[in-house]
Structure formats: C-alpha cells, structure tokens
Coordinates of C-alpha atoms in Angstrom, one line a residue:
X11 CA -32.2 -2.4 -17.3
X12 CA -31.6 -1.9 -13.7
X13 CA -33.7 -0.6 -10.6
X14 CA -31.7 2.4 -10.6
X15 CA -31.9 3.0 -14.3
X16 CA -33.9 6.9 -14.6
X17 CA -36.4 7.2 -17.0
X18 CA -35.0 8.1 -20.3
X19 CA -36.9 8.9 -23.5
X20 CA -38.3 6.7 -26.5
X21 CA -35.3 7.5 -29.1
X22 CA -32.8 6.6 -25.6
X23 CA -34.5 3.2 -25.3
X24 CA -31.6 1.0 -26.7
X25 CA -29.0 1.8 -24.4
X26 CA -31.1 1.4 -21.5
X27 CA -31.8 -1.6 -22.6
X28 CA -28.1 -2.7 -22.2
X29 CA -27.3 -1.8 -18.3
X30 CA -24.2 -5.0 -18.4
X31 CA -22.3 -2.7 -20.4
X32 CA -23.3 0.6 -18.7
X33 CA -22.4 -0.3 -14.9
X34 CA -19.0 -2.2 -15.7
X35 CA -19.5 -5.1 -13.1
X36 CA -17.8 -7.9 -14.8
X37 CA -17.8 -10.6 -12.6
X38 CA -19.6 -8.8 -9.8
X39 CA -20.2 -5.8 -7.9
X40 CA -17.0 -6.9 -6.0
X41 CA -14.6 -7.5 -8.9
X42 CA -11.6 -5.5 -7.6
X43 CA -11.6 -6.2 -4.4
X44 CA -12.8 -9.6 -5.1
X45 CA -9.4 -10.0 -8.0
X46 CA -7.3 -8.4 -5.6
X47 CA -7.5 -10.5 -2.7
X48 CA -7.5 -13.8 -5.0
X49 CA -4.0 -12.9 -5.5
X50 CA -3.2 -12.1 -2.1
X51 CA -4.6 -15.7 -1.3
X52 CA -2.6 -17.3 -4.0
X53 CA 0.5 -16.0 -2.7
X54 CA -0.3 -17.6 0.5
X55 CA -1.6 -21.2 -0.7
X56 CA 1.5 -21.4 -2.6
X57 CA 4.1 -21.0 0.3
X58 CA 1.9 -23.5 2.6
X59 CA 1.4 -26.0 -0.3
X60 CA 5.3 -26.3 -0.4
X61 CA 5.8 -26.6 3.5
X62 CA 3.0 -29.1 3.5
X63 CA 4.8 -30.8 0.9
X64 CA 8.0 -30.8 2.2
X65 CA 6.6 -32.0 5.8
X66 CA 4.1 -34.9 4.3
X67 CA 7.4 -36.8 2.7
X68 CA 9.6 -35.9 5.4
X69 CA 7.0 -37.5 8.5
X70 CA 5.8 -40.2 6.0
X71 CA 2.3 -38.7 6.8
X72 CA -1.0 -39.8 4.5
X73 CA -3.2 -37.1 6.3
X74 CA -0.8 -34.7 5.8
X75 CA -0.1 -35.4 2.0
X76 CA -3.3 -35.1 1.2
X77 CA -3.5 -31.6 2.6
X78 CA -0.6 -30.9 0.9
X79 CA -1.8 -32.1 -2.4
X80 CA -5.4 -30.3 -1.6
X81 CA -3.6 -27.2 -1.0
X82 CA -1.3 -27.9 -4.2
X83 CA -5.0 -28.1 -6.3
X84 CA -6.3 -24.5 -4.4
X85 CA -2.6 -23.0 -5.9
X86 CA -4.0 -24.1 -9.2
X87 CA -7.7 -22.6 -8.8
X88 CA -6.6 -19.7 -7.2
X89 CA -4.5 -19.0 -10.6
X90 CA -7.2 -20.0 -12.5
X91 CA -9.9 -17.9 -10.4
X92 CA -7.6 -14.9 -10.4
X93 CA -6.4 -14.8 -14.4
X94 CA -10.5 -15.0 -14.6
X95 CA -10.7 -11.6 -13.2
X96 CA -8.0 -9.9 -15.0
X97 CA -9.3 -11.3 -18.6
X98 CA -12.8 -10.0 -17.5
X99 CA -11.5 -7.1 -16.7
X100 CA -9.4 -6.0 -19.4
X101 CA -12.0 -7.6 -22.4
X102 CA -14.8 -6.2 -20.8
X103 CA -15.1 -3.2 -23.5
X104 CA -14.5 -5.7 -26.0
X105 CA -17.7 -6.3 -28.4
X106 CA -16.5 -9.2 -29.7
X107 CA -18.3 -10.6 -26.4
X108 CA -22.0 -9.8 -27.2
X109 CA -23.5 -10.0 -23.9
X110 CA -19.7 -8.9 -21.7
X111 CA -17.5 -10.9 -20.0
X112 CA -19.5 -12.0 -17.5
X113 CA -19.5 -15.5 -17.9
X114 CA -15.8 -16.1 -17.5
X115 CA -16.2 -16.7 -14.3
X116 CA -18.4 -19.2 -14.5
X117 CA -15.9 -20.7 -16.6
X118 CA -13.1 -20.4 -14.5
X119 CA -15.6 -21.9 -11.7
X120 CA -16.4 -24.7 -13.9
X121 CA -12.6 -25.4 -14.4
X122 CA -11.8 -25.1 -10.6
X123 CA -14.4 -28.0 -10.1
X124 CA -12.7 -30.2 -12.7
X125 CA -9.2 -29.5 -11.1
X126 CA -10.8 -30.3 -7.5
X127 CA -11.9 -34.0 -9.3
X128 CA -8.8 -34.6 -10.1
X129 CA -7.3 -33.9 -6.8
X130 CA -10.1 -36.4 -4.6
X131 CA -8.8 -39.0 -7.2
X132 CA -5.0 -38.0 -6.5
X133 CA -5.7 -38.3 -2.7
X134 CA -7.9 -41.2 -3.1
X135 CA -4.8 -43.4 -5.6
X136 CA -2.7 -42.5 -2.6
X137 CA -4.7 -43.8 0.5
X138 CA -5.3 -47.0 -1.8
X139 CA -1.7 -46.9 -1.9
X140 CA -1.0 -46.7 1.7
X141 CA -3.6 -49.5 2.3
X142 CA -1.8 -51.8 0.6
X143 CA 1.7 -50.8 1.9
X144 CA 1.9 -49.0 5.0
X145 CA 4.3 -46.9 6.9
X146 CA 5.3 -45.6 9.8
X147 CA 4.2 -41.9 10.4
X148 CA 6.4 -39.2 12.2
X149 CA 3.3 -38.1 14.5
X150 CA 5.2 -35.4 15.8
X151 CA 7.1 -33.8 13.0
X152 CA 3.3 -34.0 11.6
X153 CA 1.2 -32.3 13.7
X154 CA 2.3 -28.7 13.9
X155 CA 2.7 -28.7 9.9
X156 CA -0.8 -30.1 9.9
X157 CA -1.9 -27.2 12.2
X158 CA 0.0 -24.4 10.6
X159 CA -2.1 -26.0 7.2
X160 CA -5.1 -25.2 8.7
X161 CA -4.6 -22.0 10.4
X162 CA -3.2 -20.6 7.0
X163 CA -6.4 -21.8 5.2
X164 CA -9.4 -20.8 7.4
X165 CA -7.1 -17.0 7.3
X166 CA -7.9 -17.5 3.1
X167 CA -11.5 -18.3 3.4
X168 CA -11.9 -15.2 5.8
X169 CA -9.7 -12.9 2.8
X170 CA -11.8 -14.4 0.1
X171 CA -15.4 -14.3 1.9
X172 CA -18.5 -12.8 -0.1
X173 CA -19.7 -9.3 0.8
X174 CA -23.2 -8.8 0.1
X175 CA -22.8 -6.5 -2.6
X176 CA -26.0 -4.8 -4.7
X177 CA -25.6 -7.3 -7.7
X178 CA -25.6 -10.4 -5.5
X179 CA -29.2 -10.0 -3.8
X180 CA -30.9 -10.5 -7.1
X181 CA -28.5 -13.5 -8.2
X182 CA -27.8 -15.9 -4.8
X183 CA -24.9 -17.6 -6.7
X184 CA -23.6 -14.3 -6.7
X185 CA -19.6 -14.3 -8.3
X186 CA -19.1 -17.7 -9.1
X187 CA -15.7 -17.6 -10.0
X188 CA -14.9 -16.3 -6.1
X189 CA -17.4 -19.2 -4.6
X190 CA -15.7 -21.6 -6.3
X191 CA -12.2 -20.8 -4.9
X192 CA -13.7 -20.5 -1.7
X193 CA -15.3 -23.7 -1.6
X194 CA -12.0 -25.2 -2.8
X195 CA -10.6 -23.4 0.2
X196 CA -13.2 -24.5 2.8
X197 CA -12.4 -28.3 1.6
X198 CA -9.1 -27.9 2.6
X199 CA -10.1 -27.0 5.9
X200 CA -12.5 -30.2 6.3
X201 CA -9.3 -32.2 4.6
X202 CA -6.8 -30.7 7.4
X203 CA -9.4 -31.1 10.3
X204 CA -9.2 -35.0 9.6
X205 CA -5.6 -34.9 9.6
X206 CA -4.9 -33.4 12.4
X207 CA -7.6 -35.8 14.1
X208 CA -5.8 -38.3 12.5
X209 CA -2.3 -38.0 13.9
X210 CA -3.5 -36.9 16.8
X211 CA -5.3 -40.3 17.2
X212 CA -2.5 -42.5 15.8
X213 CA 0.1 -40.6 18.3
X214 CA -2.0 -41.0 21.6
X215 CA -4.1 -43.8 21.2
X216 CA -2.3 -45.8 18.7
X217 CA -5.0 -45.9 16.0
X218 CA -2.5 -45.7 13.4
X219 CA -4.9 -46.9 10.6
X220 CA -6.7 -43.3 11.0
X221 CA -4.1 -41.6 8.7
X222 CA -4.7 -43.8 5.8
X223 CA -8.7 -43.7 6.8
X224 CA -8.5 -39.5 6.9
X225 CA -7.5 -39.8 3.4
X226 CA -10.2 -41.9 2.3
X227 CA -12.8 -39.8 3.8
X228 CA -11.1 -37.1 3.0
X229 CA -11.0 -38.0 -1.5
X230 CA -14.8 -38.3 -0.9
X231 CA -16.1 -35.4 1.0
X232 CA -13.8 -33.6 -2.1
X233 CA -15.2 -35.6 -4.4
X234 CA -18.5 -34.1 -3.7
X235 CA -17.8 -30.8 -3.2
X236 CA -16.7 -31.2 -7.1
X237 CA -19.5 -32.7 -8.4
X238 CA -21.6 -29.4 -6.5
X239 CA -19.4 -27.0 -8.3
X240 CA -19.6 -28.6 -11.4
X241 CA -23.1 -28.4 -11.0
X242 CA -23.6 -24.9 -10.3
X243 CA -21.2 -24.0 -12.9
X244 CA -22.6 -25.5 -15.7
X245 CA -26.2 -24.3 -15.5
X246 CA -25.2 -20.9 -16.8
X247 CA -22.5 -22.0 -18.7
X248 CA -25.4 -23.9 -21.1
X249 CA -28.0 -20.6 -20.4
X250 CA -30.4 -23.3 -18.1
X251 CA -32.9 -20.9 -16.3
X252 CA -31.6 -19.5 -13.1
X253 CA -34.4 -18.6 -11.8
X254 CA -38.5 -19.5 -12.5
X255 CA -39.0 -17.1 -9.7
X256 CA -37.9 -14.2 -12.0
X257 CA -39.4 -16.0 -15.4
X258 CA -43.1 -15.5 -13.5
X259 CA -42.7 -12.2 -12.7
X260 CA -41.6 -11.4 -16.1
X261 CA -44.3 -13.0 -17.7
X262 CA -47.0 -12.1 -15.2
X263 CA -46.0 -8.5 -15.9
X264 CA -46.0 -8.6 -19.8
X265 CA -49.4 -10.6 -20.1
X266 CA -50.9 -8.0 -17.1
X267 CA -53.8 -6.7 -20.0
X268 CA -54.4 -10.0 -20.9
X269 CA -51.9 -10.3 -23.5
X270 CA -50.3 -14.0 -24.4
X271 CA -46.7 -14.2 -23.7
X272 CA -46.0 -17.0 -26.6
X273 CA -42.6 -17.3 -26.5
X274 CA -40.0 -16.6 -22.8
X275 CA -36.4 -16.8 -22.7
X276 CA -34.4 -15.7 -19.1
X277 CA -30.7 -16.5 -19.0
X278 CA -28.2 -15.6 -17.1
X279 CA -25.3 -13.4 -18.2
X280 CA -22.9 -12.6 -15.4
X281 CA -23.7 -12.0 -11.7
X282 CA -26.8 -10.1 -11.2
X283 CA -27.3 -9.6 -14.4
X284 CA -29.9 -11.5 -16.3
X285 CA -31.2 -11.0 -20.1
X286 CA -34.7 -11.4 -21.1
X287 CA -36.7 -12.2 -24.7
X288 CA -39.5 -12.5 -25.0
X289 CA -43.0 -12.8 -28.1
X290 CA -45.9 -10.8 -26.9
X291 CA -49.2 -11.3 -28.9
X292 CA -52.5 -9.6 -28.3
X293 CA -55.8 -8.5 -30.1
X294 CA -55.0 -4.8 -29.7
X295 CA -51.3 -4.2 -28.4
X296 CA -49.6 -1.6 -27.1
X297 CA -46.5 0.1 -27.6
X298 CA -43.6 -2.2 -27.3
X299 CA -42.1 1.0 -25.3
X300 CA -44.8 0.1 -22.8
X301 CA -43.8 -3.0 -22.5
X302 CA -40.6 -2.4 -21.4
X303 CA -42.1 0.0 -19.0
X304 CA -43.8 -2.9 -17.3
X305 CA -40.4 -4.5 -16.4
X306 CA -39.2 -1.8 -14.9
X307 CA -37.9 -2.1 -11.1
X308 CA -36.9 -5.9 -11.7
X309 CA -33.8 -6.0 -10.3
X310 CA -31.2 -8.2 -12.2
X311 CA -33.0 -7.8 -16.3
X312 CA -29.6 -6.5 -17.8
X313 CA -31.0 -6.5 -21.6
X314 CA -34.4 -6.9 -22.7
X315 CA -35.2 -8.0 -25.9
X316 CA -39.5 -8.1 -27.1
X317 CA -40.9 -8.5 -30.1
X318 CA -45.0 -7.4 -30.3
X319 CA -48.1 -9.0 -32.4
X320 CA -50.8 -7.7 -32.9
X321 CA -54.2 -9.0 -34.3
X322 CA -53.5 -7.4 -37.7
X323 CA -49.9 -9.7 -37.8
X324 CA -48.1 -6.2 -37.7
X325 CA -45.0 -6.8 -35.5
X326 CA -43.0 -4.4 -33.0
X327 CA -39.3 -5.4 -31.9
X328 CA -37.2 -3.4 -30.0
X329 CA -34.1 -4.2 -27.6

C-alpha cells in the first residue's frame, strides 16, 4: 500500500495490498539510473586501480599502494554492487522471491562491507611491513599518480551520488546497495588525501615516516567505515525494525477505537518499502477492510497483513 494507491473496492483488496510488486522499484526509485552509472564507475575504478598499481611498485610508495589496493577493493564492490542490480532486475517478476528482490541490495551492501574489511587489513599487513623494513620512496614519480587517484575518485562519488527520489523519504537508508559503493568510494578519497599529504611531507620537509604513518591511519579510518556498513546492512538483512517511528504510527492507528494491538511486526523489504502484520483484538471489531483503511496514507507500508478478534473468538484475516 502506497500514498498514491486510489481507493479500490473490497473484492480488489489483495492486490492493493501488495504495492512492491505493482510499482517495480527493485532496489529503489533510482534503479536504472542508479545500475547504469555503477557500471560507468566501475569502468573507471578499474583503469585507475591499475595505474595506481603500476605507479605504487614503480615509486616504492606505501601511501600510494594503499590507494591502489583501496581502489583495487572499490573494482571489486562496484562489481558486486552492479551484478546486484541486474539480478534484481531481471528476478524481480520472479515469485519464487515472496516479498521481491528487494533485499539484494542489502546483500550486495553487506558483502561490499566484508570486502572493505579485508582491504583495511591488506593495507594495514603492509604498513606493518614497511615499519619493519623501510624504503626509499620516489616522491616525485608519486605525487601526480597520487593526485590523478583522487581526482578520478571524488568524479565517481559525484556519478554515483543519491538523488532524492519518492521511495527514499520514507526509508533514510534509502538504496543500500548504491550507499555502500559510495562510501567505499568516499574512503578512497580520505585514503588518497593522506597520501598525497604524505609524500608531500616526506618530499619537502623530510618526514619520510608519514608514508608508512598514512597507511596506518589510513587501514583504520577503513576499518571503521566497514564495521558502519556491516552494520547498516545487516539490520534488514535479519528483518530488525527500521523504524519505531513507523511501528507507533501503525499501531496508534489500528488501536484508534480502543482496540488492543496484541501482536506487531514492521520489517523492511527493499527501499521504501516496508511490510506490516499485525493481531487486532477488540470487544466489538470492525471490518478488517477498515482496518486497512486506517493505514492508509503511510508512506512506505508495501504489504499489510491483519488478522481480527473479536469478543466472540471469531477471527478476520486478510492481506
């Protein structure tokens, strides 16, 4: 059910009830636009990761290995994040997937953040590394690779930036699977701003111990941005409530005559869309149509499922 849903008659009910299926978001009101531009990005990342590369073993560079492996683990999400969209996409009619394909993303998000885990301890084995055996750094040969790095990645974050679409203003985490690669993206940038401080500091003022210090800082600050998307990712992933904000409403509305709302269930299904069931007992009840009626104009309730008791113990269900 959806804000924009018209009214529709009793014997209709059913598929109104089911708006995720009717409206054909799949991960988001920006899916298309949102899939083709991951792969736009992905062509990118992978050129720059092989130029940073290429220029981190040639200059002997920490800082600018670690970009180059960062940009390495975006090459990988961006796959991830963009074969997320297509399989969405092309299994959303599928029924075998009871509630859509929705949830994919989150998936695909949840993945990312793994990948990006691995990568902070990649860059962090390889500072240790340098630590205990250091070497001379080709400042020079570094520094316009470095900057190239990060001109290349803050040009991705601005491709892969989140509109503010219809199904995000009811769902802030809005499409997952594209926040994820964006925040994979935005690391890079903080991990290429310390290299580029780095060398620069090492080539004019001699502070060659920056470099291997950029690295450090740099496996932590990524370290965390993982543990935030694995976070996010998994609350959906194992149907925690997104929102108590929404749950209220929903139960303020149904239990508006007085009624007892015994039993409330509000998960999420894909972005902006939400599912609801929920027990509704009362001395003298009403129509479970009504009901129904009383949740409409919640944005974000994709498929409502309630079940009725009266005083007599004769139950209505409908969904």
């Amino acid at each position: 059910m959806t804000a924009a849903d018209p009214p529709r008659a009793p014997d209709a009910l059913p598929d109104a009830l089911d708006a995720f299926r009717e409206d054909r978001t799949y991960l988001g009101a920006d899916h298309r636009r949102n899939e083709r531009r991951t792969w736009i990005v992905t062509a990118i990342c992978a050129v720059t990761f092989l130029a940073l590369l290429a220029g981190g073993l040639m200059t002997r560079s920490m800082a600018l290995m670690a970009a180059g492996l960062h940009m390495g683990a975006h090459v990988a999400a961006l796959l991830v994040a963009a074969g997320a969209y297509a399989f969405a996409r092309r299994r959303a009619e599928d029924r075998a997937f009871s509630f859509g394909t929705g949830k994919v993303g989150y998936l695909a998000g949840f993945a990312n953040a793994v990948v990006l885990a691995i990568t902070a301890v990649l860059i962090l084995v390889e500072s240790a590394g340098r630590v205990l055996n250091p070497q001379a750094v080709d400042y020079h040969g570094a520094l316009p690779i470095a900057l190239g790095g990060l001109g290349v990645t803050l040009v991705c974050i601005w491709l892969l930036r989140p509109t503010k679409a219809h199904a995000a203003r009811h769902d802030t985490d809005g499409d997952l699977n594209l926040s994820a690669v964006h925040l994979h993206l935005s690391a890079d940038a903080a991990v290429s701003v310390f290299a580029v401080a780095a060398i620069l500091a090492g080539d004019r003022l001699g502070l060659e111990f920056l470099d291997t210090l950029a690295g450090l800082v740099a496996a932590g600050l990524v370290a965390q941005f993982a543990f935030a998307l694995m976070r996010k990712a998994g609350r959906p992933l194992l149907d925690i409530n997104p929102s108590p904000l929404l749950t209220r409403e929903v139960r303020d509305r149904l239990s508006a005559q007085g009624e007892t709302v015994v039993d409330l269930h509000l998960w999420r299904l894909g972005p902006g869309h939400h599912a609801v069931i929920a027990v509704i007992a009362a001395e003298h009840p009403e129509p479970v149509e009504a009901y129904h009626a009383r949740l409409k104009g919640l944005a974000g309730l994709s498929h409502v499922t309630l079940e009725v008791r009266g005083g007599d113990g004769v139950c209505g269900h409908a969904h």
